[in-house]
Amino acid sequence: MQDIIQLHDRKFRIMIPAEKIDEAVTAVAERINRDYADKETPLFVGVLNGSFMFMSDLIKKIEFQNELSFVKLASYEGTSSTGQVKSLLGLNGSIEGRHVIVVEDIVDTGESIEHMLRDLEARRPASVAVCTLFFKPASYRKSYPIQYRAMEIGNEFIVGYGLDYDQLGRSLKDIYVVTE
Ligand code: IMP
Ligand code: MG
């Protein structure tokens, strides 16, 4: 593990090592296992690209029968939100009457997740919950409850474990934070 890395024009320093991420993923998986133990085949819906690594580790710790799918929304440009969110792509088949757990890499202002939840709720699922690897409480501007937050951070910009800075950094197994 390197302490400082360069991605495009910015330097990032190590913030959360892989072992700590694994502990947080285990803890959130245990909560979901308890809450959904008696529910009929819940459906995990991962939001690409950022959630791929979190989903992969989370789902291995899920003990009930489940289904899994991925969808795609608009992505971020650089280190601040563009405020532009495209439509939801890739959800084939009905989710009516299903228990849906949306899996996100990070909920920042809440713009993306709100858009996603509006679209999902119009499809009449039995329930929708959100499981995010990271939550930024100081930036969150929406009222929709984010039930499962593996970790909370401040307003800093992070990369690694699926999260990118203009497409770089997704494959890092540790989390890095941008330096000034
Ligand atoms: P929101 O719509 O403002 O909640 O932003 C959500 C999306 O912005 C996430 O799914 C990420 O793609 C991106 N994002 C927000 N904060 C970060 C960060 O610190 N690092 C990398 N991507 C981020
Ligand atoms: Mg994302």
XYZ file of N, CA and C and ligand atoms in Angstrom:
564
model
N 0.847 -1.192 0.000
C 0.000 0.000 0.000
C 0.888 1.251 0.000
N 0.651 2.146 -0.970
C 1.405 3.404 -1.026
C 0.667 4.451 -0.198
N 1.402 5.336 0.476
C 0.749 6.356 1.305
C 0.194 7.500 0.478
N 0.920 7.861 -0.605
C 0.500 8.963 -1.478
C 0.452 8.453 -2.913
N -0.631 8.768 -3.624
C -0.716 8.406 -5.045
C -1.133 9.631 -5.852
N -0.788 9.598 -7.132
C -1.172 10.693 -8.030
C -2.198 10.173 -9.024
N -3.332 10.873 -9.170
C -4.342 10.540 -10.188
C -4.638 11.823 -10.947
N -4.446 11.792 -12.257
C -4.540 13.015 -13.064
C -3.689 14.103 -12.393
N -4.324 15.251 -12.065
C -3.592 16.411 -11.536
C -3.568 16.484 -10.014
N -4.136 15.488 -9.302
C -4.265 15.606 -7.848
C -3.515 14.502 -7.128
N -3.090 14.811 -5.899
C -2.461 13.809 -5.039
C -3.480 13.358 -3.985
N -3.427 12.082 -3.680
C -4.329 11.494 -2.689
C -3.507 10.760 -1.641
N -3.962 10.808 -0.394
C -3.252 10.054 0.644
C -4.173 8.991 1.239
N -3.539 7.945 1.763
C -4.293 6.817 2.321
C -5.194 7.308 3.457
N -6.425 6.797 3.489
C -7.382 7.212 4.517
C -7.995 6.012 5.238
N -8.449 5.005 4.489
C -9.073 3.834 5.118
C -8.495 2.563 4.488
N -7.748 1.769 5.268
C -7.165 0.545 4.720
C -8.223 -0.540 4.488
N -7.910 -1.460 3.585
C -8.836 -2.520 3.167
C -9.454 -3.273 4.352
N -8.655 -3.510 5.404
C -9.171 -4.281 6.552
C -10.327 -3.544 7.238
N -10.214 -2.223 7.315
C -11.281 -1.418 7.948
C -12.536 -1.412 7.074
N -12.333 -1.378 5.768
C -13.488 -1.430 4.858
C -14.206 -2.758 5.059
N -13.419 -3.843 5.130
C -14.020 -5.168 5.301
C -14.832 -5.256 6.588
N -14.331 -4.649 7.662
C -15.079 -4.656 8.935
C -16.411 -3.923 8.781
N -16.382 -2.803 8.082
C -17.610 -2.016 7.892
C -18.609 -2.762 7.003
N -18.100 -3.457 5.976
C -18.980 -4.218 5.081
C -19.608 -5.382 5.852
N -18.817 -6.039 6.675
C -19.338 -7.140 7.495
C -20.442 -6.659 8.418
N -20.230 -5.515 9.058
C -21.216 -4.996 10.015
C -22.533 -4.651 9.312
N -22.445 -4.042 8.143
C -23.681 -3.654 7.448
C -24.380 -4.908 6.900
N -23.607 -5.898 6.448
C -24.199 -7.160 5.959
C -24.942 -7.872 7.088
N -24.397 -7.822 8.293
C -25.064 -8.467 9.443
C -26.412 -7.814 9.719
N -26.462 -6.482 9.614
C -27.743 -5.782 9.819
C -28.753 -6.188 8.749
N -28.305 -6.238 7.501
C -29.220 -6.615 6.412
C -29.667 -8.064 6.597
N -28.762 -8.935 6.994
C -29.126 -10.338 7.238
C -30.224 -10.462 8.287
N -30.116 -9.650 9.333
C -31.151 -9.682 10.385
C -32.476 -9.133 9.863
N -32.408 -7.988 9.173
C -33.638 -7.293 8.758
C -34.406 -8.021 7.656
N -33.710 -8.789 6.825
C -34.359 -9.413 5.660
C -34.493 -10.924 5.760
N -34.171 -11.474 6.925
C -34.152 -12.936 7.086
C -35.464 -13.593 6.662
N -36.586 -12.929 6.925
C -37.882 -13.556 6.638
C -38.564 -12.983 5.394
N -37.825 -12.235 4.573
C -38.415 -11.629 3.368
C -38.209 -12.551 2.159
N -39.163 -12.501 1.246
C -39.133 -13.354 0.056
C -38.091 -12.849 -0.963
N -37.044 -13.597 -1.186
C -35.990 -13.339 -2.186
C -35.771 -11.847 -2.514
N -35.145 -11.108 -1.586
C -34.849 -9.702 -1.865
C -33.958 -9.530 -3.107
N -34.096 -8.354 -3.731
C -33.341 -8.032 -4.942
C -32.358 -6.903 -4.641
N -31.063 -7.186 -4.799
C -30.031 -6.157 -4.652
C -29.834 -5.485 -6.006
N -29.887 -4.148 -6.019
C -29.691 -3.396 -7.264
C -28.478 -2.486 -7.086
N -27.376 -2.822 -7.711
C -26.144 -2.035 -7.611
C -26.141 -0.923 -8.641
N -25.645 0.251 -8.247
C -25.551 1.388 -9.162
C -24.131 1.446 -9.717
N -24.015 1.212 -11.022
C -22.707 1.214 -11.692
C -22.228 2.646 -11.951
N -20.904 2.911 -12.067
C -19.872 1.890 -11.944
C -19.405 1.710 -10.496
N -19.624 2.748 -9.677
C -18.976 2.829 -8.373
C -19.225 1.695 -7.404
N -20.379 1.003 -7.523
C -20.733 0.026 -6.495
C -20.219 -1.390 -6.757
N -19.499 -1.582 -7.869
C -19.183 -2.974 -8.247
C -18.379 -3.716 -7.192
N -17.414 -3.046 -6.573
C -16.539 -3.742 -5.617
C -17.257 -3.958 -4.284
N -18.009 -2.947 -3.856
C -18.793 -3.057 -2.625
C -19.825 -4.180 -2.772
N -20.541 -4.192 -3.890
C -21.547 -5.233 -4.122
C -20.910 -6.619 -4.060
N -19.774 -6.753 -4.708
C -19.107 -8.052 -4.765
C -18.759 -8.566 -3.360
N -18.271 -7.704 -2.495
C -17.915 -8.116 -1.125
C -19.152 -8.262 -0.240
N -20.112 -7.346 -0.392
C -21.339 -7.381 0.421
C -22.124 -8.671 0.169
N -22.312 -9.014 -1.086
C -23.206 -10.120 -1.443
C -22.663 -11.469 -0.939
N -21.333 -11.559 -0.814
C -20.725 -12.796 -0.288
C -21.023 -12.993 1.190
N -21.427 -11.905 1.863
C -21.726 -11.975 3.291
C -23.235 -12.071 3.546
N -24.043 -12.109 2.480
C -25.500 -12.202 2.625
C -25.902 -13.668 2.735
N -26.710 -13.948 3.749
C -27.008 -15.350 4.077
C -28.367 -15.823 3.597
N -29.215 -14.912 3.113
C -30.524 -15.341 2.615
C -30.488 -15.439 1.093
N -31.460 -16.152 0.537
C -31.577 -16.273 -0.917
C -31.874 -14.904 -1.516
N -31.168 -14.565 -2.579
C -31.301 -13.217 -3.137
C -31.131 -13.223 -4.642
N -31.511 -12.107 -5.264
C -31.195 -11.862 -6.671
C -30.405 -10.567 -6.738
N -29.664 -10.409 -7.817
C -28.773 -9.262 -7.944
C -28.806 -8.723 -9.367
N -28.813 -7.401 -9.460
C -28.819 -6.761 -10.768
C -28.053 -5.450 -10.656
N -27.631 -4.907 -11.797
C -26.950 -3.612 -11.798
C -27.691 -2.637 -12.698
N -27.704 -1.372 -12.319
C -28.264 -0.325 -13.163
C -27.212 0.759 -13.320
N -27.497 1.672 -14.225
C -26.548 2.757 -14.469
C -27.267 4.106 -14.444
N -26.648 5.079 -13.810
C -27.132 6.471 -13.815
C -26.004 7.342 -14.353
N -26.288 8.626 -14.500
C -25.235 9.562 -14.909
C -24.135 9.593 -13.859
N -22.937 9.945 -14.270
C -21.838 10.013 -13.304
C -21.384 11.447 -13.117
N -20.542 11.613 -12.169
C -19.895 12.843 -11.754
C -18.822 13.274 -12.745
N -18.591 14.558 -12.886
C -17.449 15.057 -13.643
C -16.504 15.722 -12.650
N -15.312 15.201 -12.516
C -14.329 15.826 -11.621
C -14.691 15.655 -10.161
N -14.397 16.685 -9.347
C -14.573 16.547 -7.903
C -15.822 17.251 -7.378
N -16.691 17.778 -8.250
C -17.934 18.352 -7.745
C -19.098 17.901 -8.619
N -20.289 17.872 -8.047
C -21.446 17.349 -8.771
C -21.850 18.285 -9.908
N -22.222 17.720 -11.043
C -22.705 18.527 -12.167
C -24.179 18.858 -11.976
N -24.827 18.162 -11.062
C -26.253 18.348 -10.856
C -27.104 17.699 -11.947
N -26.459 17.112 -12.935
C -27.157 16.475 -14.036
C -27.252 14.982 -13.784
N -28.463 14.440 -13.799
C -28.617 13.011 -13.597
C -29.444 12.433 -14.730
N -28.923 11.448 -15.405
C -29.645 10.824 -16.527
C -30.617 9.769 -16.014
N -31.316 9.153 -16.938
C -32.308 8.170 -16.508
C -31.664 6.834 -16.139
N -32.473 6.018 -15.514
C -32.008 4.732 -15.005
C -31.999 3.695 -16.138
N -30.871 3.077 -16.360
C -30.727 2.099 -17.444
C -30.447 0.714 -16.889
N -31.020 -0.290 -17.499
C -30.577 -1.660 -17.232
C -31.460 -2.478 -16.322
N -32.564 -1.907 -15.832
C -33.425 -2.697 -14.958
C -34.476 -3.399 -15.817
N -34.187 -4.634 -16.156
C -35.122 -5.382 -16.996
C -36.000 -6.256 -16.112
N -37.230 -6.370 -16.462
C -38.138 -7.217 -15.684
C -38.813 -6.432 -14.589
N -39.926 -6.971 -14.108
C -40.729 -6.285 -13.111
C -40.108 -6.398 -11.718
N -40.256 -5.324 -10.924
C -39.854 -5.400 -9.513
C -41.091 -5.242 -8.627
N -42.263 -5.325 -9.230
C -43.504 -5.157 -8.475
C -43.587 -6.190 -7.357
N -43.856 -5.709 -6.142
C -44.004 -6.599 -4.992
C -42.689 -7.124 -4.413
N -41.566 -6.684 -4.974
C -40.268 -7.198 -4.508
C -39.674 -6.300 -3.421
N -38.849 -6.888 -2.562
C -38.068 -6.115 -1.590
C -36.740 -5.774 -2.245
N -36.520 -4.466 -2.463
C -35.354 -4.003 -3.221
C -34.360 -3.316 -2.280
N -33.095 -3.657 -2.415
C -32.027 -2.986 -1.667
C -31.074 -2.364 -2.696
N -31.067 -1.034 -2.747
C -30.193 -0.324 -3.685
C -28.800 -0.245 -3.068
N -27.794 -0.634 -3.838
C -26.415 -0.637 -3.338
C -25.626 0.454 -4.052
N -25.152 1.437 -3.271
C -24.431 2.602 -3.798
C -23.026 2.653 -3.241
N -22.130 3.289 -3.988
C -20.784 3.520 -3.461
C -20.801 4.653 -2.435
N -21.492 5.751 -2.802
C -21.464 6.914 -1.915
C -22.705 7.760 -2.140
N -23.287 8.244 -1.060
C -24.379 9.214 -1.153
C -23.824 10.535 -0.633
N -23.805 11.528 -1.541
C -23.207 12.837 -1.257
C -24.350 13.842 -1.054
N -24.765 14.573 -2.086
C -25.899 15.495 -1.936
C -27.226 14.751 -1.887
N -27.253 13.536 -2.456
C -28.491 12.759 -2.512
C -29.232 12.894 -3.829
N -28.730 13.750 -4.739
C -29.380 13.946 -6.044
C -29.566 12.623 -6.785
N -28.486 11.873 -6.921
C -28.538 10.638 -7.721
C -29.484 9.629 -7.101
N -29.373 9.463 -5.796
C -30.171 8.417 -5.152
C -31.655 8.793 -5.173
N -31.961 10.093 -5.045
C -33.361 10.512 -5.074
C -33.989 10.194 -6.435
N -33.239 10.466 -7.477
C -33.701 10.202 -8.827
C -33.976 8.712 -9.022
N -33.031 7.939 -8.557
C -33.098 6.482 -8.639
C -34.313 5.946 -7.864
N -34.542 6.481 -6.657
C -35.625 5.995 -5.800
C -36.989 6.361 -6.382
N -37.069 7.556 -6.960
C -38.328 7.954 -7.606
C -38.686 6.984 -8.723
N -37.713 6.661 -9.528
C -37.926 5.736 -10.640
C -38.314 4.346 -10.116
N -37.592 3.869 -9.108
C -37.872 2.523 -8.567
C -39.255 2.468 -7.933
N -39.609 3.508 -7.165
C -40.888 3.474 -6.457
C -42.073 3.473 -7.409
N -41.894 4.106 -8.585
C -42.963 4.099 -9.588
C -43.223 2.683 -10.106
N -42.290 1.777 -9.893
C -42.448 0.383 -10.344
C -43.086 -0.511 -9.280
N -43.589 0.102 -8.226
C -44.374 -0.554 -7.185
C -43.722 -1.756 -6.494
N -42.498 -1.594 -6.006
C -41.890 -2.669 -5.210
C -42.566 -2.756 -3.839
N -42.377 -3.872 -3.126
C -42.932 -4.006 -1.768
C -42.218 -3.049 -0.821
N -40.897 -2.882 -1.016
C -40.108 -1.953 -0.206
C -38.832 -1.605 -0.952
N -38.278 -0.425 -0.623
C -36.971 -0.033 -1.166
C -36.126 0.495 -0.014
N -34.925 -0.028 0.137
C -33.980 0.504 1.116
C -32.685 0.822 0.382
N -31.871 1.690 0.991
C -30.590 2.050 0.385
C -29.466 1.565 1.287
N -28.489 0.909 0.674
C -27.276 0.501 1.388
C -26.097 1.161 0.698
N -25.477 2.116 1.370
C -24.347 2.821 0.765
C -23.069 2.546 1.544
N -21.984 2.427 0.808
C -20.687 2.215 1.453
C -20.293 3.457 2.240
N -20.468 4.639 1.602
C -20.134 5.908 2.263
C -21.325 6.848 2.246
N -21.450 7.603 3.336
C -22.479 8.636 3.443
C -21.788 9.910 3.909
N -22.134 11.043 3.250
C -21.568 12.341 3.654
C -22.690 13.140 4.316
N -22.882 13.026 5.635
C -24.021 13.668 6.302
C -24.035 15.181 6.132
N -22.871 15.814 6.078
C -22.840 17.280 5.964
C -23.247 17.768 4.579
N -23.192 16.917 3.557
C -23.622 17.355 2.212
C -25.010 16.897 1.839
N -25.563 15.938 2.574
C -26.851 15.356 2.194
C -27.956 16.405 2.291
N -28.695 16.612 1.184
C -29.710 17.673 1.148
C -31.129 17.137 1.035
N -31.293 15.837 1.047
C -32.614 15.244 0.828
C -33.171 14.699 2.139
N -34.462 14.343 2.117
C -35.065 13.841 3.356
C -35.236 12.328 3.342
N -35.014 11.710 2.201
C -35.207 10.260 2.122
C -34.224 9.558 3.068
N -34.719 8.653 3.924
C -33.796 8.000 4.860
C -32.825 7.046 4.157
N -31.561 7.112 4.522
C -30.553 6.192 3.985
C -30.307 5.165 5.090
N -30.971 4.011 4.967
C -31.052 3.054 6.075
C -29.707 2.418 6.440
N -28.942 2.044 5.436
C -27.693 1.314 5.698
C -26.502 2.115 5.195
N -25.680 2.592 6.151
C -24.497 3.383 5.825
C -23.309 2.638 6.415
N -22.476 2.049 5.572
C -21.352 1.284 6.106
C -20.372 2.214 6.815
N -20.115 3.394 6.223
C -19.195 4.370 6.829
C -19.688 5.785 6.542
N -19.407 6.706 7.482
C -19.724 8.116 7.260
C -18.423 8.900 7.203
N -18.376 9.895 6.297
C -17.191 10.743 6.182
C -17.631 12.196 6.087
N -16.646 13.112 6.135
C -16.938 14.543 5.985
C -17.114 14.888 4.514
N -16.864 16.147 4.175
C -17.077 16.581 2.792
C -15.895 16.321 1.871
N -14.911 15.577 2.328
C -13.723 15.363 1.495
C -14.019 14.453 0.305
N -13.184 14.549 -0.720
C -13.344 13.735 -1.920
C -12.436 12.515 -1.817
N -13.011 11.340 -1.981
C -12.259 10.099 -1.818
C -12.276 9.252 -3.097
N -11.292 8.370 -3.208
C -11.229 7.415 -4.323
C -10.823 6.042 -3.797
N -11.046 5.036 -4.627
C -10.651 3.663 -4.301
C -11.859 2.794 -4.038
N -11.668 1.483 -4.080
C -12.715 0.511 -3.771
C -13.970 0.823 -4.603
N -13.774 1.087 -5.896
C -14.890 1.378 -6.795
C -15.069 2.855 -7.106
N -14.674 3.724 -6.172
C -14.855 5.173 -6.370
C -13.728 5.743 -7.215
N -14.081 6.686 -8.090
C -13.095 7.205 -9.041
C -12.918 8.709 -8.962
N -11.790 9.160 -9.499
C -11.586 10.562 -9.822
C -11.411 10.607 -11.343
N -12.406 11.094 -12.065
C -12.413 11.047 -13.537
C -11.934 9.694 -14.055
N -12.571 8.673 -13.577
C -12.390 7.273 -13.997
C -11.141 6.588 -13.453
N -10.244 7.305 -12.810
C -9.072 6.644 -12.233
C -9.304 6.319 -10.764
N -8.657 5.262 -10.306
C -8.654 4.928 -8.877
C -9.652 3.864 -8.456
N -10.512 3.409 -9.363
C -11.548 2.456 -8.961
C -11.005 1.127 -8.452
N -9.847 0.702 -8.964
C -9.338 -0.631 -8.638
C -8.546 -0.675 -7.334
N -8.316 0.470 -6.713
C -7.549 0.486 -5.451
C -8.324 -0.238 -4.359
N -7.623 -1.058 -3.552
C -8.357 -1.811 -2.523
C -8.528 -1.014 -1.235
N -7.787 0.081 -1.104
C -7.909 0.973 0.053
C -8.575 2.280 -0.406
N -9.055 3.076 0.559
C -9.638 4.382 0.239
C -8.589 5.479 0.445
N -8.507 6.372 -0.538
C -7.590 7.513 -0.493
C -8.404 8.803 -0.508
N -7.856 9.847 0.126
C -8.537 11.144 0.165
C -7.666 12.184 -0.542
N -8.332 13.115 -1.230
C -7.591 14.139 -1.982
C -6.859 15.051 -0.995
N -5.658 15.480 -1.364
C -4.914 16.416 -0.525
C -5.138 17.820 -1.070
N -4.847 18.828 -0.266
C -5.116 20.225 -0.689
C -4.301 20.589 -1.911
P -24.844 12.830 -5.181
O -25.826 12.749 -6.316
O -24.376 14.236 -4.923
O -25.323 12.131 -3.925
O -23.530 12.119 -5.662
C -23.491 10.778 -5.806
C -22.434 10.358 -6.793
O -21.362 11.310 -6.889
C -21.794 9.077 -6.319
O -22.502 7.957 -6.738
C -20.399 9.191 -6.906
O -20.395 8.710 -8.235
C -20.112 10.674 -6.914
N -19.325 11.103 -5.727
C -19.744 11.855 -4.682
N -18.777 12.024 -3.784
C -17.699 11.364 -4.262
C -16.365 11.163 -3.763
O -15.948 11.625 -2.673
N -15.542 10.415 -4.541
C -15.926 9.879 -5.739
N -17.166 10.034 -6.237
C -18.050 10.779 -5.508
Mg -22.022 6.389 -8.063
